[in-house]
Short mmCIF file of C-alpha atoms in Angstrom, two decimals:
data_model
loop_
_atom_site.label_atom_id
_atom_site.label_comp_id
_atom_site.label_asym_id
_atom_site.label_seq_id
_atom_site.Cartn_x
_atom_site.Cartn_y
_atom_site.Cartn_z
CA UNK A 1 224.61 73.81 153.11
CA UNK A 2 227.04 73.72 150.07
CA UNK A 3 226.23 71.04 147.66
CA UNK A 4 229.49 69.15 146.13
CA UNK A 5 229.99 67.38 143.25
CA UNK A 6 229.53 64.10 144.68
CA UNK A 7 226.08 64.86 145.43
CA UNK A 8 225.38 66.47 142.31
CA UNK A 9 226.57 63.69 140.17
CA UNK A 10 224.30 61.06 142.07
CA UNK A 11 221.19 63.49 142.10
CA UNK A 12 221.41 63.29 138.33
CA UNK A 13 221.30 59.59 138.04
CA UNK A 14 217.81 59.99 139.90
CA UNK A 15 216.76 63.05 138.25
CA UNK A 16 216.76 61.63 134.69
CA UNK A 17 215.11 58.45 135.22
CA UNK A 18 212.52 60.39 136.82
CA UNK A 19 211.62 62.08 133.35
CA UNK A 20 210.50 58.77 131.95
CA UNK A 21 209.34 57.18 135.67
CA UNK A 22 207.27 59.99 136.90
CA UNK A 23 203.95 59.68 134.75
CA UNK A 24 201.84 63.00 134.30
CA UNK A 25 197.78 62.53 135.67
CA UNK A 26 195.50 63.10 132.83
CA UNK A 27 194.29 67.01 132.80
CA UNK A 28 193.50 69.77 130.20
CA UNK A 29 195.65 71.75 128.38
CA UNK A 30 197.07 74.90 129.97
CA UNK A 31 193.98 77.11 129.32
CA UNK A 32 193.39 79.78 131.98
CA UNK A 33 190.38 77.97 133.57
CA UNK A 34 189.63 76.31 137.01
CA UNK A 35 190.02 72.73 136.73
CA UNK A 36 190.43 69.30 138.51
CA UNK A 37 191.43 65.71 138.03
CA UNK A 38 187.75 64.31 137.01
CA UNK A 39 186.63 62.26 139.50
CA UNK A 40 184.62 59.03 139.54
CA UNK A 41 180.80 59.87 138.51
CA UNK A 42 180.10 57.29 141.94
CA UNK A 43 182.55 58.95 143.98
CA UNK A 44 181.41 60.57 146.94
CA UNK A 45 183.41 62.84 149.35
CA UNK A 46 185.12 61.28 152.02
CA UNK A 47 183.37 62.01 155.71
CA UNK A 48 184.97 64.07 157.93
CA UNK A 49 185.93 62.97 161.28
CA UNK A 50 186.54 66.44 162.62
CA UNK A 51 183.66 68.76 161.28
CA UNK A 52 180.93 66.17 160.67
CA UNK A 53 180.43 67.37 157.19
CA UNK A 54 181.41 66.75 154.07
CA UNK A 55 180.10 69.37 151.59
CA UNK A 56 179.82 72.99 153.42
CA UNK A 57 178.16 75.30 151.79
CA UNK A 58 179.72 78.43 153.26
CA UNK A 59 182.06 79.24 156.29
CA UNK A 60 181.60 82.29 158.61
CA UNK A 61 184.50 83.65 160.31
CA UNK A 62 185.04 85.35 163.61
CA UNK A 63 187.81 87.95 164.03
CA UNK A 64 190.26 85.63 166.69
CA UNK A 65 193.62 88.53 166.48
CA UNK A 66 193.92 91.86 164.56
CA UNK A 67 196.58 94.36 163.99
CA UNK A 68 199.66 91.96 162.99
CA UNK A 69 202.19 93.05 161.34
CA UNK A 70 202.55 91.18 157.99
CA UNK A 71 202.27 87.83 159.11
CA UNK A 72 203.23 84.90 157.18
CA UNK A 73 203.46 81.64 159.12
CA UNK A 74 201.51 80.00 161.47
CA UNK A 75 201.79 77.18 163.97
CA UNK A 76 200.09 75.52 166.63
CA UNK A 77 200.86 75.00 170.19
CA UNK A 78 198.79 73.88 173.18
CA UNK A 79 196.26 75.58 174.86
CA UNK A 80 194.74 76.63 171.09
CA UNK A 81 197.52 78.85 170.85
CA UNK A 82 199.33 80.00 168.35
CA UNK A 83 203.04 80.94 166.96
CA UNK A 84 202.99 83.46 164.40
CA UNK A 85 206.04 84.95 162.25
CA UNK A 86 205.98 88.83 161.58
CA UNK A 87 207.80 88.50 157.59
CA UNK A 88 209.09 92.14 157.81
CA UNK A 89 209.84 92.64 161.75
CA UNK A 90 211.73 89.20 161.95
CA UNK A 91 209.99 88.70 165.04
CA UNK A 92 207.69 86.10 166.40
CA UNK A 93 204.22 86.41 168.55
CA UNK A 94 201.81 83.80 170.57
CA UNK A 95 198.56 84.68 169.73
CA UNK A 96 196.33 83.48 172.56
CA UNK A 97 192.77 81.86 172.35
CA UNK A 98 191.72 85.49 174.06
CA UNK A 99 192.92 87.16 170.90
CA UNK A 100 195.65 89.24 172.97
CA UNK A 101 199.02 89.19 170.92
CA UNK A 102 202.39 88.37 172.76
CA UNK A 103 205.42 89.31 171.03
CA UNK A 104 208.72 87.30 172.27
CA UNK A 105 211.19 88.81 174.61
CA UNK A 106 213.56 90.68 171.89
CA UNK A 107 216.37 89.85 173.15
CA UNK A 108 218.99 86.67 173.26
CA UNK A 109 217.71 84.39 170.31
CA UNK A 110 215.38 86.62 168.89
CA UNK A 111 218.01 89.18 168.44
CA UNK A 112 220.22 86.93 166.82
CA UNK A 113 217.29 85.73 164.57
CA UNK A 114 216.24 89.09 163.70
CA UNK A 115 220.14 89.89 163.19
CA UNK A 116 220.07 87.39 160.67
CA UNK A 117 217.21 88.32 158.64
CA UNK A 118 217.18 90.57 155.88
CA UNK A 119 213.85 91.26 154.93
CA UNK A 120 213.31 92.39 151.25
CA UNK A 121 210.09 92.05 148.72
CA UNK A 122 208.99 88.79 149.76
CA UNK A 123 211.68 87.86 151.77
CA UNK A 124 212.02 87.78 155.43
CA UNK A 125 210.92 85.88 158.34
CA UNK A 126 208.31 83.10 156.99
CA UNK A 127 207.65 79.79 157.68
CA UNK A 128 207.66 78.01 161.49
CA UNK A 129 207.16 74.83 162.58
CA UNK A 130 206.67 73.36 166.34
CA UNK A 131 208.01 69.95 167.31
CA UNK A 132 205.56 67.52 167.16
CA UNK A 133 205.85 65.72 170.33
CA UNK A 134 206.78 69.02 171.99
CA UNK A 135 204.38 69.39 175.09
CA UNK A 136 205.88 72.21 176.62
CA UNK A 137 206.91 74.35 178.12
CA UNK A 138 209.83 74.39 176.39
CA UNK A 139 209.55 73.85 172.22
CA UNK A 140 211.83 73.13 169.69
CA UNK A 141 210.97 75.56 166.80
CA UNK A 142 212.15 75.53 162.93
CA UNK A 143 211.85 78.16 160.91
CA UNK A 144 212.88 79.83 157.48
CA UNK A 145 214.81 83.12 156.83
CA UNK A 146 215.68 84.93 154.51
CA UNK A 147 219.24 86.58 154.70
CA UNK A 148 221.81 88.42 153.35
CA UNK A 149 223.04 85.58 150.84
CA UNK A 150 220.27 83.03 150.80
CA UNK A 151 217.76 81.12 152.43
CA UNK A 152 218.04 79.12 155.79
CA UNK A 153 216.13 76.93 158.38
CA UNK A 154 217.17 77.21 161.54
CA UNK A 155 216.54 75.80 164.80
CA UNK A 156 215.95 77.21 167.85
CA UNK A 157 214.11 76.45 171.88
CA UNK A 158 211.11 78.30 172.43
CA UNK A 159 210.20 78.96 175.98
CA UNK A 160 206.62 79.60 176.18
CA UNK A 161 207.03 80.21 180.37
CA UNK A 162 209.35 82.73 179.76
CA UNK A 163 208.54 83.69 176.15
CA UNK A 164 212.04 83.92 175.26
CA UNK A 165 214.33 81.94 172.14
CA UNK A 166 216.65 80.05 172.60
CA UNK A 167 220.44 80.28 170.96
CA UNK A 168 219.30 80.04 167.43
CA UNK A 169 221.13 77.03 165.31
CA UNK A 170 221.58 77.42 161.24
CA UNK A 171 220.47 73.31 160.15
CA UNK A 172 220.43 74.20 156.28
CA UNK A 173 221.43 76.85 154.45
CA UNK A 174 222.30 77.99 150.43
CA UNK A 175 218.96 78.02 149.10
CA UNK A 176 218.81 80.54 146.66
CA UNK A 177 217.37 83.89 147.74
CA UNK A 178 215.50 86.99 145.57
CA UNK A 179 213.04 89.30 146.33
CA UNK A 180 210.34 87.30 145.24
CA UNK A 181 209.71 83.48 144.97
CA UNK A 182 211.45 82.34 148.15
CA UNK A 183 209.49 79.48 148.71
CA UNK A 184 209.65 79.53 152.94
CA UNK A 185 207.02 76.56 153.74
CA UNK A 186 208.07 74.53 156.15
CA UNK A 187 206.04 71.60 158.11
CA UNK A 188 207.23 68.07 159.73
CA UNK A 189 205.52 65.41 157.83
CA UNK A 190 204.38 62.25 159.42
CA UNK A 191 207.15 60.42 159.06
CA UNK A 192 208.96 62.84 161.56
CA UNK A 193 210.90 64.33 158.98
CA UNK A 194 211.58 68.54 158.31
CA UNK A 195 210.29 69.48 154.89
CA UNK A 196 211.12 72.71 153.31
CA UNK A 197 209.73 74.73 150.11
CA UNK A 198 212.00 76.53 148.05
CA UNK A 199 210.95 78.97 144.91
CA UNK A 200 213.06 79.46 142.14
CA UNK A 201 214.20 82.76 143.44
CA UNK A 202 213.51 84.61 140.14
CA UNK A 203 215.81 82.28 138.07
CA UNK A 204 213.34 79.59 136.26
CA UNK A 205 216.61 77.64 135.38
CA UNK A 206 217.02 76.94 139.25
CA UNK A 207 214.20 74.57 139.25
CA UNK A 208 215.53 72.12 137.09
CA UNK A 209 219.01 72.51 137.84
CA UNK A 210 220.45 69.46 140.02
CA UNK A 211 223.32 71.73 141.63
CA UNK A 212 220.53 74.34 143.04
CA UNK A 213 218.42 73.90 146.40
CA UNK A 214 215.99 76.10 144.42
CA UNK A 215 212.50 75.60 142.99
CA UNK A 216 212.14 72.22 145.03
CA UNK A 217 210.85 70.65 147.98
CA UNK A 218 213.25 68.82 149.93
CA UNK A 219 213.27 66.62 153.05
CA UNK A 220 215.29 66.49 155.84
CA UNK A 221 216.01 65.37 159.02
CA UNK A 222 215.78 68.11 162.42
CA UNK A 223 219.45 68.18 162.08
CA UNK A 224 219.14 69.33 158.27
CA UNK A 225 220.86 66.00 156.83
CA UNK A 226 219.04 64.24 153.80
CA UNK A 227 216.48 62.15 154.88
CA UNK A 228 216.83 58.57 155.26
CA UNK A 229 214.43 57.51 152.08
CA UNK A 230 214.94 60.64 149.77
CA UNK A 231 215.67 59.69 146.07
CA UNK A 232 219.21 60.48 146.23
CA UNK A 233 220.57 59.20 149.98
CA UNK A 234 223.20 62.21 149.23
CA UNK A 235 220.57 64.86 148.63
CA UNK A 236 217.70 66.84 150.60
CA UNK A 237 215.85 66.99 147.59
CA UNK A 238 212.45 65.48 147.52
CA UNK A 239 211.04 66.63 144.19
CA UNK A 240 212.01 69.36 142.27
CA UNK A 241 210.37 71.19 139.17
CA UNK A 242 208.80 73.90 141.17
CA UNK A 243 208.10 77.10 140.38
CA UNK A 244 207.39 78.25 144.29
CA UNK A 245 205.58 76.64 146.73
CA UNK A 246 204.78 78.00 149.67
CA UNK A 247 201.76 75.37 151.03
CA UNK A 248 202.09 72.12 152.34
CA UNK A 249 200.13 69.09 153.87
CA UNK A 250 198.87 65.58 154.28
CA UNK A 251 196.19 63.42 154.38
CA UNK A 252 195.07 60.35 156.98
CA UNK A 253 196.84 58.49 154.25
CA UNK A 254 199.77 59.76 154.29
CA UNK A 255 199.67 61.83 150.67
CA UNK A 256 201.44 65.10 150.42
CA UNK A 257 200.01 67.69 148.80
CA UNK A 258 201.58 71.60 147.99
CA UNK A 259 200.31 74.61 146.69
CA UNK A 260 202.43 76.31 143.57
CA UNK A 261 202.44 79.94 142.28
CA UNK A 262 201.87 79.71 138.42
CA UNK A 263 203.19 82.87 136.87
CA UNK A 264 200.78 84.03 134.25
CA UNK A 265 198.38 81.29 133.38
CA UNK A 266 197.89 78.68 136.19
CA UNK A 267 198.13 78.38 139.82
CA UNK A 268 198.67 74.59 141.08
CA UNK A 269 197.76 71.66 144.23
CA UNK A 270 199.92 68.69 143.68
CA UNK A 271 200.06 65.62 145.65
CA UNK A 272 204.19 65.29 145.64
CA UNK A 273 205.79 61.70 144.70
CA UNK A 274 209.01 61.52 146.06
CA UNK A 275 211.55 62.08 142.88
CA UNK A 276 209.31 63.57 140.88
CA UNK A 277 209.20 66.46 138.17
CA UNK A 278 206.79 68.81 138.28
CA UNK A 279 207.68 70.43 135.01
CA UNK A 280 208.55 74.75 135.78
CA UNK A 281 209.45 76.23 133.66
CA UNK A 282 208.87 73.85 130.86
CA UNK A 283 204.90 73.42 131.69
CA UNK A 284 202.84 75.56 134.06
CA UNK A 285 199.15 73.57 134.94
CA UNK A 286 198.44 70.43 133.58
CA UNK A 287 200.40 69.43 130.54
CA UNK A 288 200.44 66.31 129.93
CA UNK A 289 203.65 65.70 129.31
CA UNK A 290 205.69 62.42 129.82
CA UNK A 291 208.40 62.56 132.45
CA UNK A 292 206.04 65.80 134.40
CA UNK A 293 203.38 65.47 137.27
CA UNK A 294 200.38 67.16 136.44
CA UNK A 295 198.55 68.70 138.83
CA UNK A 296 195.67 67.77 140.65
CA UNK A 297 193.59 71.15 140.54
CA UNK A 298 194.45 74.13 139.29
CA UNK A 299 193.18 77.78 138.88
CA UNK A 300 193.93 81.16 136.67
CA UNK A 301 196.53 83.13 138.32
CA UNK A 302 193.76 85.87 139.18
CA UNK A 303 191.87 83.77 141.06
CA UNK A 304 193.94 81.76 143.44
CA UNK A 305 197.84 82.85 143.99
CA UNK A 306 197.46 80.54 146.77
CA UNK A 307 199.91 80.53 149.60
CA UNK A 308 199.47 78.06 152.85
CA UNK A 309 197.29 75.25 152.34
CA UNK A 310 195.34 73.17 155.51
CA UNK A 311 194.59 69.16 154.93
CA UNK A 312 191.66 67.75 156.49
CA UNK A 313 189.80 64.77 156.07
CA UNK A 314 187.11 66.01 153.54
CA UNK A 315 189.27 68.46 151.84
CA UNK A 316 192.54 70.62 151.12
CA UNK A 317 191.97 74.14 151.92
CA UNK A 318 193.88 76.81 149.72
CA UNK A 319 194.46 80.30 151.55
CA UNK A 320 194.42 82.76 148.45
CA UNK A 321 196.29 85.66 147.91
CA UNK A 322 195.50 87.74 144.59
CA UNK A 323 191.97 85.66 144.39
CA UNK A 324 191.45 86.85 147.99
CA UNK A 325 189.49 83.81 148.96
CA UNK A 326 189.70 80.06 150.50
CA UNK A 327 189.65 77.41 147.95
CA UNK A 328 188.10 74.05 149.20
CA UNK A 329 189.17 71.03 146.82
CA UNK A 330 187.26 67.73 148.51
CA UNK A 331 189.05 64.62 148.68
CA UNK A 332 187.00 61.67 147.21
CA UNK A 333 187.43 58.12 148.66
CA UNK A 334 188.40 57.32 152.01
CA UNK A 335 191.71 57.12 153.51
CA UNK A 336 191.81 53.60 152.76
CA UNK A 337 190.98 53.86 149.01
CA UNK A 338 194.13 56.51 148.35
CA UNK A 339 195.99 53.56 150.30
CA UNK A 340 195.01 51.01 148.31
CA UNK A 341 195.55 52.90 144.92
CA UNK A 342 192.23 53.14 143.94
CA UNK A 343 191.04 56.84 145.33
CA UNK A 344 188.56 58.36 142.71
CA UNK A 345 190.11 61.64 143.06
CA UNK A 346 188.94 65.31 143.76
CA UNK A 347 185.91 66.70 143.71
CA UNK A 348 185.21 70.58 141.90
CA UNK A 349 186.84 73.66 143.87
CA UNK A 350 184.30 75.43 146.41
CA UNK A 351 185.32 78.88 146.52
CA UNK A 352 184.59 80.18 150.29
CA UNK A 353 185.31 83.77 151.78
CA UNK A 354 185.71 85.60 148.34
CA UNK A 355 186.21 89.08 148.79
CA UNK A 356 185.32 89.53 152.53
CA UNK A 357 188.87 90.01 154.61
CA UNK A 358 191.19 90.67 151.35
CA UNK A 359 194.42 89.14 150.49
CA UNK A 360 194.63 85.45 152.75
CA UNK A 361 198.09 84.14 153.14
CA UNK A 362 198.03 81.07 155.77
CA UNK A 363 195.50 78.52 156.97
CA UNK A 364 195.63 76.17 159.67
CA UNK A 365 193.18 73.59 160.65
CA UNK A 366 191.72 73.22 164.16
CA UNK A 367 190.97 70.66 166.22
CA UNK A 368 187.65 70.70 166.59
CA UNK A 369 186.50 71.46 162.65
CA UNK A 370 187.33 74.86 162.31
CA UNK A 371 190.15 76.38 160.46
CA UNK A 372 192.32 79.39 161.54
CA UNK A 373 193.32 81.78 158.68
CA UNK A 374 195.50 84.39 158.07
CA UNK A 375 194.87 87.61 156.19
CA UNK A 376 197.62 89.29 153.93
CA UNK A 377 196.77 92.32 153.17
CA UNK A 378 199.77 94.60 155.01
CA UNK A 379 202.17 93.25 152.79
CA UNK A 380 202.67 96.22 150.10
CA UNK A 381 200.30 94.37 148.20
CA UNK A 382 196.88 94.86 149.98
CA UNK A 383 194.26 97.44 151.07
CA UNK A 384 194.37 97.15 155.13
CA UNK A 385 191.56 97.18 156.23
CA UNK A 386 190.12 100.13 159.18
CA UNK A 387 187.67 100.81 161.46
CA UNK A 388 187.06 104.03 162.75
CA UNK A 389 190.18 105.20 161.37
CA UNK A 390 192.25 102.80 162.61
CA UNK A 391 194.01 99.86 161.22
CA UNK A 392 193.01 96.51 162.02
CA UNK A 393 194.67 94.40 159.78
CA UNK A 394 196.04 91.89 159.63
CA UNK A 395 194.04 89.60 161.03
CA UNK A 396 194.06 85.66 162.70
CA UNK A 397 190.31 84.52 161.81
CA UNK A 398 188.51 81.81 163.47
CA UNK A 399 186.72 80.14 160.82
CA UNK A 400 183.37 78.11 160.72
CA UNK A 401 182.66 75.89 158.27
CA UNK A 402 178.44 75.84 157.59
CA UNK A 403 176.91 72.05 156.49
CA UNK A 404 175.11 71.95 152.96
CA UNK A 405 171.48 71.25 153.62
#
């Protein structure tokens, strides 16, 4: 979608109010060490409706799906089924609750998807997202490609009776492409609306820039217009400042939150304000600087690179790629308090599943306390794992989480 200069003149009246609106939360400097809003010393973790704990001290995971072909984004559908993109095929799969893996019929809109895809570094086929009130057998899917000139979402019918896609429709294109820091996120938020993650496609300057789709995350509706609500009526963008995201979620309140690749120093979870800064390339972690939102938690760059993130009522879950583990942050309060203004914050970062399956690149949570989590390690950048010669990853694991005590 080609932004004119009607839209970029009003998203600059919003933008620079926003540098002296948008308040930073208090933080360290931007040392390279794990760290967290501090919470309340009477805080305690909210419960957890779905899991029944609020503190686990350790998750086990079960191997749910192996041998996938560099996955990257994950969705649910009914049944405890799952829709899985393949980054460097351009190809989707169902992976049922039996662990077999069914790839789409190739042809008719998976052609034309796959046609339109020009995989490259970390480009490709990433993020999907299912209509919400979808109940099948027929699903409206979204989902974000990278191509020959930029970055799209398109839109598309799944057919899970037939396993075939639909004509495949282009809703929002020109967001800047590279091989590296695509962004590719994409989830509907409670409101009903399509939000997207963007990276700053190599150029740091696109973050900032009003006239760029790049290093933001924007919000729009599932026919890729601007949002009713966003800070510029004119504009998808939702907040901008971002170095590349690539997780994002929400609490029973109603608070976004997104994951952010640092690039030396600091990794990031934010909760997102709608206009709001948060700082790339001017501040990377919490800087506490007027007219930037800090971050809420944040790790060294050799511990997290985290990718998808899952939002649950005790905690946000991190899926980490170069720290090749899950990172827990609990959420202190209850739903209510966050409403009211008054949450005490986030508790210290549990680190869960370091070292054991490699690179992880997704996580979704379940519905009855578990979380599903994708491995990354067939992406150029990990050691696949084997067994008996043969390669089993990457793999869809079924994870248990294991109450303190």
């Amino acid at each position: 979608m080609d932004t004119d200069a009607g839209v970029r003149r009003h998203l600059l009246t919003w933008i620079l109010p926003a540098f002296v609106l948008v308040a930073g939360v208090s933080g360290c400097s931007g040392s390279a060490e794990p760290g967290v809003v501090s919470p309340s010393p009477s805080a305690s973790p909210s419960p957890s409706a779905s899991s029944g704990t609020t503190a686990p001290s350790d998750a086990e995971a079960e191997v749910m799906a192996q041998e996938l072909p560099v996955p990257w984004g994950i969705a649910p559908l009914p049944g405890g089924r799952f829709l899985v993109t393949m980054r460097d095929d351009a190809a989707l799969a169902v992976v049922h609750p039996s662990g077999d893996v069914e790839p789409l019929d190739a042809s008719g809109g998976a052609q034309e998807l796959a046609d339109q895809t020009m995989p490259a570094g970390e480009g490709g086929l990433l993020g999907v997202a299912v209509g919400p009130e979808d109940t099948g057998p027929t699903f409206t899917v979204f989902l974000y490609r990278t191509g020959a000139e930029d970055n799209a979402v398109l839109r598309a019918e799944l057919d899970l009776d037939g396993m075939t896609l639909g004509d495949v429709t282009t809703i929002l294109d020109g967001i800047p492409s590279a091989s590296n820091h695509n962004g590719g996120r994409i989830a509907l938020g409670p409101d009903g609306y399509l939000y997207v993650a963007t990276g700053d496609a190599g150029n740091p300057a696109n973050a900032q820039d009003p006239e760029s789709l790049g290093g933001k995350i924007l919000r729009v509706t599932t026919d890729g217009e601007p949002a009713p609500g966003n800070p510029d009526p004119g504009s998808p963008v939702w907040s901008l400042g971002h170095r590349n995201v690539q997780g994002l979620g929400w609490d029973a309140s109603g608070r976004m939150f997104a994951s952010e690749f640092g690039q030396d120093e600091l990794d990031e979870l934010n909760v997102i304000e709608a206009g709001g800064n948060y700082g790339w390339p001017d501040v990377e972690g919490p800087g506490e600087r007027a007219g930037f939102v800090d971050p809420v938690a944040w790790w060294p760059t050799s511990e997290a690179s985290p990718s998808g993130i899952a939002v649950t009522d005790e905690a946000v879950y991190l899926a980490a790629l170069r720290g090749e583990r899950l990172w827990r942050v609990p959420l202190l309060g209850t739903a209510q308090d966050v409403a009211d203004g008054t949450s005490p914050g986030f508790g210290e970062p549990q680190e869960l599943l370091a070292g054991e399956y490699g690179r992880l690149r997704a996580v979704q949570a379940g519905d009855d306390g578990e979380l599903f989590v994708l491995t990354g390690n067939t992406d150029g950048r990990g050691e696949p794992a084997t067994e008996d010669g043969r390669l089993v990853d990457d793999r869809l694991l079924r994870v248990t989480l294991t109450p303190a005590g």
